[in-house]
PDB file of C-alpha atoms in Angstrom:
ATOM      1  CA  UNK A   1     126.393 -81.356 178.325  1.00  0.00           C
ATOM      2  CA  UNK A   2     129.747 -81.653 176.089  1.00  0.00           C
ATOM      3  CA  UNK A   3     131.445 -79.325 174.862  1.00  0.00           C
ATOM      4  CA  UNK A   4     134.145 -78.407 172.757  1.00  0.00           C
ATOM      5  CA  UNK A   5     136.430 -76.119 173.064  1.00  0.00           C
ATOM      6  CA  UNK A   6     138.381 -76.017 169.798  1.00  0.00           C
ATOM      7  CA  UNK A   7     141.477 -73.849 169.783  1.00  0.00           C
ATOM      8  CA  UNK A   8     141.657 -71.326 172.785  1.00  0.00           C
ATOM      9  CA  UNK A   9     144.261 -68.942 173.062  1.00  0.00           C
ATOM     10  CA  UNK A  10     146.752 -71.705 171.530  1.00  0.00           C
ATOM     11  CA  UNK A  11     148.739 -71.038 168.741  1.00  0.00           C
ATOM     12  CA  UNK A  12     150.004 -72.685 165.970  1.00  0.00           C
ATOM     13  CA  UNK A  13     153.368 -72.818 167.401  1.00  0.00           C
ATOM     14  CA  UNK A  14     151.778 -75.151 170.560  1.00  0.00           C
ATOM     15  CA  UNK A  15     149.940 -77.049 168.067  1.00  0.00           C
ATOM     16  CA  UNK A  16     150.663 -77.420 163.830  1.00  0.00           C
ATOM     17  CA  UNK A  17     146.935 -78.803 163.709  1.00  0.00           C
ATOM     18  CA  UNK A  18     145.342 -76.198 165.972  1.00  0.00           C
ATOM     19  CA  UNK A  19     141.834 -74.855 163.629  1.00  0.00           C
ATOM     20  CA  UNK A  20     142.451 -70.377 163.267  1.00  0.00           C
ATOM     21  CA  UNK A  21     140.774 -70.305 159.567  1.00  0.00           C
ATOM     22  CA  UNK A  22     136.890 -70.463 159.706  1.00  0.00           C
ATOM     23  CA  UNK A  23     136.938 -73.196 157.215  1.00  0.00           C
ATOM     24  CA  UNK A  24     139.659 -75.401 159.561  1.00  0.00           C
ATOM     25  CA  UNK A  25     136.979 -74.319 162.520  1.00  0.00           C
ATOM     26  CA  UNK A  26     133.892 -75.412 161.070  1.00  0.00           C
ATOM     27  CA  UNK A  27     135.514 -78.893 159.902  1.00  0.00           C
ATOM     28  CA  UNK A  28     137.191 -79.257 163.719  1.00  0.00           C
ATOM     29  CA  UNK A  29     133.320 -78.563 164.798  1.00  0.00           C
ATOM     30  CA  UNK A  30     131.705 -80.934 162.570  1.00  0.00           C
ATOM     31  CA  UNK A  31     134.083 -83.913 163.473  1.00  0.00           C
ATOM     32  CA  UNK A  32     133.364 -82.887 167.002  1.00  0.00           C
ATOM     33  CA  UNK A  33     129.946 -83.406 167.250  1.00  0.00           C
ATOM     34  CA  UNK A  34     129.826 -86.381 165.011  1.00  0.00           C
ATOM     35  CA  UNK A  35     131.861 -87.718 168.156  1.00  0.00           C
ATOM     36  CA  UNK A  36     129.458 -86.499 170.735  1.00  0.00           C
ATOM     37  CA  UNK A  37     129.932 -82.675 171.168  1.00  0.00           C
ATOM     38  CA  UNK A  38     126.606 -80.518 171.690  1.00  0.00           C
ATOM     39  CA  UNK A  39     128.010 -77.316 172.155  1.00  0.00           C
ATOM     40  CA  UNK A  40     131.021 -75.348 170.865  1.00  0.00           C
ATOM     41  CA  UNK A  41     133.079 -72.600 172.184  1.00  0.00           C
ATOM     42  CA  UNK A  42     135.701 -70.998 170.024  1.00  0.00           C
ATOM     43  CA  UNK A  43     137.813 -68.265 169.634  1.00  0.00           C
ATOM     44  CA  UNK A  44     138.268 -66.195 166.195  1.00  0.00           C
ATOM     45  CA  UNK A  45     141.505 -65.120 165.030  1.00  0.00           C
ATOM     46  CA  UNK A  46     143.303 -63.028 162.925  1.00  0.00           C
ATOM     47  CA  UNK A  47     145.230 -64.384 160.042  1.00  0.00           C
ATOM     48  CA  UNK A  48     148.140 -64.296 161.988  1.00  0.00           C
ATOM     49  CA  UNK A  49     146.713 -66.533 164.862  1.00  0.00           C
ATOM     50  CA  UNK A  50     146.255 -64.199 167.461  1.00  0.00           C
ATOM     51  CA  UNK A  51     142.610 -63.930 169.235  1.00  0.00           C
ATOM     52  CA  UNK A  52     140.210 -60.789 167.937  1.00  0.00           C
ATOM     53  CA  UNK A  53     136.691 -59.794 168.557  1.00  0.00           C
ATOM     54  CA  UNK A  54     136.858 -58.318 165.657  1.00  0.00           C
ATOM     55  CA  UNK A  55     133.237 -58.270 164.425  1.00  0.00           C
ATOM     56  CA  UNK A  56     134.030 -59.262 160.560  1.00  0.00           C
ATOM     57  CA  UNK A  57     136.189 -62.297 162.285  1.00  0.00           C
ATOM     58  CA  UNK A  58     133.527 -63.038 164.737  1.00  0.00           C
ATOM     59  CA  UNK A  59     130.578 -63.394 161.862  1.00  0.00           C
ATOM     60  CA  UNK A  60     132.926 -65.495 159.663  1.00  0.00           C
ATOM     61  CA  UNK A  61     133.886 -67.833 161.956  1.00  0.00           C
ATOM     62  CA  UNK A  62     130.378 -68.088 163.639  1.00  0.00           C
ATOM     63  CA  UNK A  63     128.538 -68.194 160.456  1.00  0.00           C
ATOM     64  CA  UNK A  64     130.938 -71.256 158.947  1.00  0.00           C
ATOM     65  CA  UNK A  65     130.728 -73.011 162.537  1.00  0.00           C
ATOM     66  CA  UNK A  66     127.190 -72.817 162.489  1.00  0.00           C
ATOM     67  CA  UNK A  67     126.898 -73.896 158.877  1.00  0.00           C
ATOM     68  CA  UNK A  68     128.659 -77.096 159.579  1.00  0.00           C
ATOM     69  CA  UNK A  69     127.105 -77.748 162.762  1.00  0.00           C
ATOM     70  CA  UNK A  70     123.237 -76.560 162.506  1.00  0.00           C
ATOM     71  CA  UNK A  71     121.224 -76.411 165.802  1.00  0.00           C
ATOM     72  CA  UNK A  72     124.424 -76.845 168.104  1.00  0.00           C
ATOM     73  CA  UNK A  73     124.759 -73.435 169.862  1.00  0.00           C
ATOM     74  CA  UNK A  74     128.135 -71.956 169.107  1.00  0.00           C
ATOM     75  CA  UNK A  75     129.554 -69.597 171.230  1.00  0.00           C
ATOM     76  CA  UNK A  76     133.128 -67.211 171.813  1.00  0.00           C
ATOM     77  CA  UNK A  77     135.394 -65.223 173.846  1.00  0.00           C
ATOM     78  CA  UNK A  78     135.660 -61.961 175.245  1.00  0.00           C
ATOM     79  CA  UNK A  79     138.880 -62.353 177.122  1.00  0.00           C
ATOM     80  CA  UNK A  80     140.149 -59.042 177.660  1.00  0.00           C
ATOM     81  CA  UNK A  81     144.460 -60.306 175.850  1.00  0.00           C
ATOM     82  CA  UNK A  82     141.953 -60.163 172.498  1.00  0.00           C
ATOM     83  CA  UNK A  83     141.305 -56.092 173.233  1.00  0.00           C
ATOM     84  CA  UNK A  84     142.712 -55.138 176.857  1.00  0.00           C
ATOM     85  CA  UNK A  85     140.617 -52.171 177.326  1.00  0.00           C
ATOM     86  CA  UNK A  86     136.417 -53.239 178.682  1.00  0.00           C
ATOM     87  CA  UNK A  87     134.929 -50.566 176.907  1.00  0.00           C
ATOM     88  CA  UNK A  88     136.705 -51.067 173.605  1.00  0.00           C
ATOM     89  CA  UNK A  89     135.574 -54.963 174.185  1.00  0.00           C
ATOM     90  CA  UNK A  90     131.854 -53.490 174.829  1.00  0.00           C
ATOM     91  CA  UNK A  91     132.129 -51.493 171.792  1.00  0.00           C
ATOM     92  CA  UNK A  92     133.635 -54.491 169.593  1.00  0.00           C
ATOM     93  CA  UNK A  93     130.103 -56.808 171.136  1.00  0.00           C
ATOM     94  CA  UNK A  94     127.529 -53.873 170.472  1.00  0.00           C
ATOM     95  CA  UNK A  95     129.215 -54.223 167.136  1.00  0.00           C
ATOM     96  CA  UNK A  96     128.657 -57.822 166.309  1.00  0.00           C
ATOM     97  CA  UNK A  97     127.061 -58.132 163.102  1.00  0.00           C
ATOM     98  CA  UNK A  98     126.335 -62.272 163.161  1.00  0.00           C
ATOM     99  CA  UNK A  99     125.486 -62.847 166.972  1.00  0.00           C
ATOM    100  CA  UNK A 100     127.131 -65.841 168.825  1.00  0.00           C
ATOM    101  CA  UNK A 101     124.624 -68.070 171.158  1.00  0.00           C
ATOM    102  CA  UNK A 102     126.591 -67.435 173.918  1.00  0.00           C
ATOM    103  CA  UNK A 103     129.897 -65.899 174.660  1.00  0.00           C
ATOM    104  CA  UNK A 104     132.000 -66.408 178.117  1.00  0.00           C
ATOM    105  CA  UNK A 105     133.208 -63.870 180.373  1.00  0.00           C
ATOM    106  CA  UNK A 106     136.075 -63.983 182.707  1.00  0.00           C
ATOM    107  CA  UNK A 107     134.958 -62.417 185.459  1.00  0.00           C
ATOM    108  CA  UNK A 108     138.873 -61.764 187.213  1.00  0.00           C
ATOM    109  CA  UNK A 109     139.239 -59.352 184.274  1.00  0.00           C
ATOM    110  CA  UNK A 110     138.319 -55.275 184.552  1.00  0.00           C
ATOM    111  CA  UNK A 111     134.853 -54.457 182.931  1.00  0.00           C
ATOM    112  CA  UNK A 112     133.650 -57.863 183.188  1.00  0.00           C
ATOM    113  CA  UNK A 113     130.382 -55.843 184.034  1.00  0.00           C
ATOM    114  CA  UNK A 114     130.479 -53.924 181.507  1.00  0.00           C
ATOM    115  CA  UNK A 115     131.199 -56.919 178.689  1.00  0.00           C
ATOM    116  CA  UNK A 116     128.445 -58.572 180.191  1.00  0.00           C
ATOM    117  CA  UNK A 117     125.965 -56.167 179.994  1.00  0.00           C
ATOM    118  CA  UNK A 118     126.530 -55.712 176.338  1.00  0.00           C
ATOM    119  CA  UNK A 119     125.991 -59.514 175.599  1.00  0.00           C
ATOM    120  CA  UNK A 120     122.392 -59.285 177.353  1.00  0.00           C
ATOM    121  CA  UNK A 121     121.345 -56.443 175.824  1.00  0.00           C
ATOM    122  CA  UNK A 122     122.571 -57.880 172.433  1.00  0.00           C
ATOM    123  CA  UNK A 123     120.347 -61.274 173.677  1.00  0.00           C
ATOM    124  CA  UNK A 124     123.660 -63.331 173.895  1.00  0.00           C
ATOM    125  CA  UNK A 125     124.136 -66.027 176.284  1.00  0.00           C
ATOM    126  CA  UNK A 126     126.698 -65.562 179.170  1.00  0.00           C
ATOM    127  CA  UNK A 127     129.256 -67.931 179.950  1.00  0.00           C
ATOM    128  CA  UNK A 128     130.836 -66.486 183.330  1.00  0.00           C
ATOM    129  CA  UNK A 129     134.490 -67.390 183.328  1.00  0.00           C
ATOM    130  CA  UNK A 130     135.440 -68.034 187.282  1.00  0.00           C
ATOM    131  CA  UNK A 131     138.752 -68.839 187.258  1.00  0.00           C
ATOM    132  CA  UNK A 132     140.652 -70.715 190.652  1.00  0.00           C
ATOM    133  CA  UNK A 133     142.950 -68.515 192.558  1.00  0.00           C
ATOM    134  CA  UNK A 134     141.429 -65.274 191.461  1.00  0.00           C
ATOM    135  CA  UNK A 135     138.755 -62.846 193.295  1.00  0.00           C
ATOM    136  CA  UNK A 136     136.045 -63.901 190.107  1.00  0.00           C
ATOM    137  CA  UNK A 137     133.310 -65.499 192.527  1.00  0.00           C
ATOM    138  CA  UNK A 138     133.318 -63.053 195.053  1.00  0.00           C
ATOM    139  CA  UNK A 139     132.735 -60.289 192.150  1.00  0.00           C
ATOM    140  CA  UNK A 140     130.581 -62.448 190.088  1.00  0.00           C
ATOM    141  CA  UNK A 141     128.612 -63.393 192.731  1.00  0.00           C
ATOM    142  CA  UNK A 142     127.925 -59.651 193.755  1.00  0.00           C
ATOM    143  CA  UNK A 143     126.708 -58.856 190.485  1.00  0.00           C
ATOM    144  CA  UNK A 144     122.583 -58.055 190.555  1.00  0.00           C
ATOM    145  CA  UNK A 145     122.112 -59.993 186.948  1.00  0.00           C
ATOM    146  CA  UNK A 146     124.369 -62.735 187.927  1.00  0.00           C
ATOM    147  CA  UNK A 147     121.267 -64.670 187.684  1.00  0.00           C
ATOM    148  CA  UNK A 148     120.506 -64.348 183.944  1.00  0.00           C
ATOM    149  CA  UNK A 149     124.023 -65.917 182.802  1.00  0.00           C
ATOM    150  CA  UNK A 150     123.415 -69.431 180.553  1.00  0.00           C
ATOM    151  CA  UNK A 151     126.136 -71.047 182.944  1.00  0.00           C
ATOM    152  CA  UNK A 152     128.827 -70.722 185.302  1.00  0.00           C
ATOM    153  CA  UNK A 153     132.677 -71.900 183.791  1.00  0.00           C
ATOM    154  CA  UNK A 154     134.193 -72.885 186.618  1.00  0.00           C
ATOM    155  CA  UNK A 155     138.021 -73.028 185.705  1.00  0.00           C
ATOM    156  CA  UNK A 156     140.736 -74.843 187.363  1.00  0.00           C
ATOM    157  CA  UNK A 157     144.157 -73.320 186.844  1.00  0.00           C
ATOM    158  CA  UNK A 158     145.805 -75.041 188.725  1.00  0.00           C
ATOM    159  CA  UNK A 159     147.738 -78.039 186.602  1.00  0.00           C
ATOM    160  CA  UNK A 160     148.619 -80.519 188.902  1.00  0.00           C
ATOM    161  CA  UNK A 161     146.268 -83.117 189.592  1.00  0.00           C
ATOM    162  CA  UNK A 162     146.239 -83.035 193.280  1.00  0.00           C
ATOM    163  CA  UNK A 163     146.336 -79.285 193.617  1.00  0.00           C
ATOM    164  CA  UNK A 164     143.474 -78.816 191.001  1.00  0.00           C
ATOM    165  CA  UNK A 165     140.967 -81.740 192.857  1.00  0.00           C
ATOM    166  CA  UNK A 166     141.301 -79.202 195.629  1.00  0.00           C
ATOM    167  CA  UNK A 167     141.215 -75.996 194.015  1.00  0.00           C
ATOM    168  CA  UNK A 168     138.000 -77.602 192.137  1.00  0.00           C
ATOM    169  CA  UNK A 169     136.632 -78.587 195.810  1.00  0.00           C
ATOM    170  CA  UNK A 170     137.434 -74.641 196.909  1.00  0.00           C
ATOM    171  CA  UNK A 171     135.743 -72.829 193.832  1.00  0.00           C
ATOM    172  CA  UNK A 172     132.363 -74.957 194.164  1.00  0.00           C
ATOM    173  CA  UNK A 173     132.175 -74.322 197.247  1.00  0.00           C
ATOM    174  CA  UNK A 174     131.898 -70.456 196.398  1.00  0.00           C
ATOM    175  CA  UNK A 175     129.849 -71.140 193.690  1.00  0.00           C
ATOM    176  CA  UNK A 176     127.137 -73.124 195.508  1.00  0.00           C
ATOM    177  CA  UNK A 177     125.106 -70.184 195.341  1.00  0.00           C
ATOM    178  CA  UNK A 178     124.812 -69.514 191.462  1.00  0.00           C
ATOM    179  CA  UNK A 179     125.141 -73.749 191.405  1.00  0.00           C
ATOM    180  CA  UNK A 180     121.807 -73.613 193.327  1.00  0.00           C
ATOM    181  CA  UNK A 181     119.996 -71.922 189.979  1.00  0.00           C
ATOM    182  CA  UNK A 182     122.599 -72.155 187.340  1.00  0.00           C
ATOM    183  CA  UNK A 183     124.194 -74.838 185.231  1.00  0.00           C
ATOM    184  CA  UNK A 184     128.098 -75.260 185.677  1.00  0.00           C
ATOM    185  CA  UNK A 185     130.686 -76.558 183.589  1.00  0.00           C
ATOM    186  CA  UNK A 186     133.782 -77.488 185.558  1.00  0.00           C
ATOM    187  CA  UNK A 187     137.124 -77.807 183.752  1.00  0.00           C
ATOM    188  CA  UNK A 188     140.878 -78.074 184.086  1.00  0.00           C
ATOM    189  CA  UNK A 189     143.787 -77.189 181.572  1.00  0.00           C
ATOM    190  CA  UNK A 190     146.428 -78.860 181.048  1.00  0.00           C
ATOM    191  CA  UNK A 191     147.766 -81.601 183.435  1.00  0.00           C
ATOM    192  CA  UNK A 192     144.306 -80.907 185.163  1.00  0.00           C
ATOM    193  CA  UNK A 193     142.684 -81.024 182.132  1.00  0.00           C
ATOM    194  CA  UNK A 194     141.420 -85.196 182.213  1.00  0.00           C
ATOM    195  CA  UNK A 195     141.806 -85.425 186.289  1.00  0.00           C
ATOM    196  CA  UNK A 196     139.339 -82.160 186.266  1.00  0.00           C
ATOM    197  CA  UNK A 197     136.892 -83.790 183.204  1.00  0.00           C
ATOM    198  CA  UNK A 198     136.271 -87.187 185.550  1.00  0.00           C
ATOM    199  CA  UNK A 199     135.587 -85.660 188.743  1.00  0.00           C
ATOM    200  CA  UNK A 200     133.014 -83.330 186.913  1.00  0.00           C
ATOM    201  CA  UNK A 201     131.350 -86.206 185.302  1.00  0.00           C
ATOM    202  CA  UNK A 202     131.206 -87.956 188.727  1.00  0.00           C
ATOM    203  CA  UNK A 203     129.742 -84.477 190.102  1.00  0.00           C
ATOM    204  CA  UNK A 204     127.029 -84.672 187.429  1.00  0.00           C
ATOM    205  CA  UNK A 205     128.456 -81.063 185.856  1.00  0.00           C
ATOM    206  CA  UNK A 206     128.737 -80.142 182.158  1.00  0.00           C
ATOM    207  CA  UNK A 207     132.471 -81.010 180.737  1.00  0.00           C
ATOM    208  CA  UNK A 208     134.505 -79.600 178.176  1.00  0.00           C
ATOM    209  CA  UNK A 209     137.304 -80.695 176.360  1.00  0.00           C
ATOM    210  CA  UNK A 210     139.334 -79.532 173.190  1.00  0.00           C
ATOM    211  CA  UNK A 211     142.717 -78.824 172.351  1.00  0.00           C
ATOM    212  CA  UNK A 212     142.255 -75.242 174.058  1.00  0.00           C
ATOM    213  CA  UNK A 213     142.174 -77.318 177.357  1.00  0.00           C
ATOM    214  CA  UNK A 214     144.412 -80.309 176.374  1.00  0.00           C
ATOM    215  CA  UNK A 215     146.894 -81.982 173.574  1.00  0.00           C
ATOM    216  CA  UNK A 216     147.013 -85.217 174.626  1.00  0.00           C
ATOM    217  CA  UNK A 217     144.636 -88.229 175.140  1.00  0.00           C
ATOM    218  CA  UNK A 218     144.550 -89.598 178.308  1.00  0.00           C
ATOM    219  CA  UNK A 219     147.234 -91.822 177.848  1.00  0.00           C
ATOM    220  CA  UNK A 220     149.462 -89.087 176.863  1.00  0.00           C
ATOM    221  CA  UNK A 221     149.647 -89.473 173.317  1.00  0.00           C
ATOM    222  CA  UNK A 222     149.306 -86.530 171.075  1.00  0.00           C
ATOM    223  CA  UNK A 223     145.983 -85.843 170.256  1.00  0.00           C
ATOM    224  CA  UNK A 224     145.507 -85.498 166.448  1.00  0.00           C
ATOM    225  CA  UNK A 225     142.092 -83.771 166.365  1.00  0.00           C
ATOM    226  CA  UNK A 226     139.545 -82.301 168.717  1.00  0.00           C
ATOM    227  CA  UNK A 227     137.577 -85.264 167.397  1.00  0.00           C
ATOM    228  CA  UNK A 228     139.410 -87.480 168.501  1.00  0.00           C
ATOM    229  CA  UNK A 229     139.332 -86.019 172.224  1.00  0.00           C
ATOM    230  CA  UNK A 230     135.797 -85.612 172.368  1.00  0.00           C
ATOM    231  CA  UNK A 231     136.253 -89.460 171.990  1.00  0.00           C
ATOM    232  CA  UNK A 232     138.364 -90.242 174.707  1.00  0.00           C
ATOM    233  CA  UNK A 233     135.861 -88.596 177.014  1.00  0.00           C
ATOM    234  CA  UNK A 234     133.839 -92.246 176.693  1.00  0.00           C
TER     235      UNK A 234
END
């Protein structure tokens, strides 16, 4: 599976071309999967660019996402820089009043529990967020429903190419248990971001890629859409 991850945490500042209106979402979506994308993770934003679960912000940019892109599941955020405090976050999901497919979890942050257990009893997919160098498998991994997430994100943060190859090595390793019943999408940021993409494709994992993960092609050139990296992927 492909997927795109449109804008991230990024701001316009990073990137003059980076989709925050619903509008510039839903047209980054739609050239994404005419390029080859089948599933889309994004996160909403205030007018001001900064990340909000924010249930009026979640339905619009769900609802224009999925208008522009019907049948491709769409999914968000929870991360806690959007609203620090879990139960807040909880509050802001039981809130939701257009529901995403799916919406990831990083499971390194307080009240991951907690966020999760208001997505399934909302009926909304779980992307579990393990990121490298953090405690996130170990905790995710003791969780009694880790078995009902939709898939496993395992994230490299590491940006170097050689030290993410083995941080990616480490992290599967600890995952092999939730690999053993649960789809994984590996991914890098970054300088990682293309060395990360190829060994997952070699691995036989779901990929990502999007200018939340990347800016340039893999030749280094800007890239100008997330169209155009969803291209590159080949």
């Amino acid at each position: 599976m492909l997927q795109v991850c449109p804008n991230g945490a990024r701001t316009r500042a990073e990137c003059a071309h980076l989709p925050v209106r619903p509008e510039e979402l839903a047209a980054a979506a739609r050239g994404a999967v005419a390029a080859g994308a089948r599933d889309v993770h994004l996160h909403p934003k205030r007018a001001d660019g900064a990340d909000t679960l924010d249930p009026a912000v979640v339905a619009a940019a769900v609802s224009a996402v999925r208008a522009a892109v019907p049948g491709i599941p769409v999914g968000v955020t929870t991360g806690a820089w959007a609203t620090p405090d879990a139960a807040a976050r909880a509050a802001q999901v039981r809130a939701w009043t257009v529901l995403p497919d799916h919406a990831s979890v990083n499971w390194h942050e307080d009240g991951a529990e907690e966020v999760a257990t208001a997505l399934l009893d909302r009926g909304i997919g779980i992307e579990a967020g393990i990121y490298s160098g953090t405690d996130a498998a170990r905790r995710f991994l003791a969780w009694p429903e880790s078995h009902r997430v939709l898939r496993v994100l395992a994230e490299i943060t590491e940006t170097a190419p050689r030290d993410a190859a083995r941080a990616a090595d480490d992290l599967l390793a600890e995952l092999e248990p939730a690999a053993a019943i649960t789809p994984v999408l590996l991914h890098g940021e970054n300088g990682s971001a293309w060395p990360v993409l190829r060994l997952a494709v070699s691995l036989d994992l779901d990929i990502r890629i999007g200018l939340e993960d990347i800016l340039h092609l893999p030749d280094g050139r800007p890239a100008a859409s997330n169209a155009e990296l969803i291209r590159a992927v080949g």
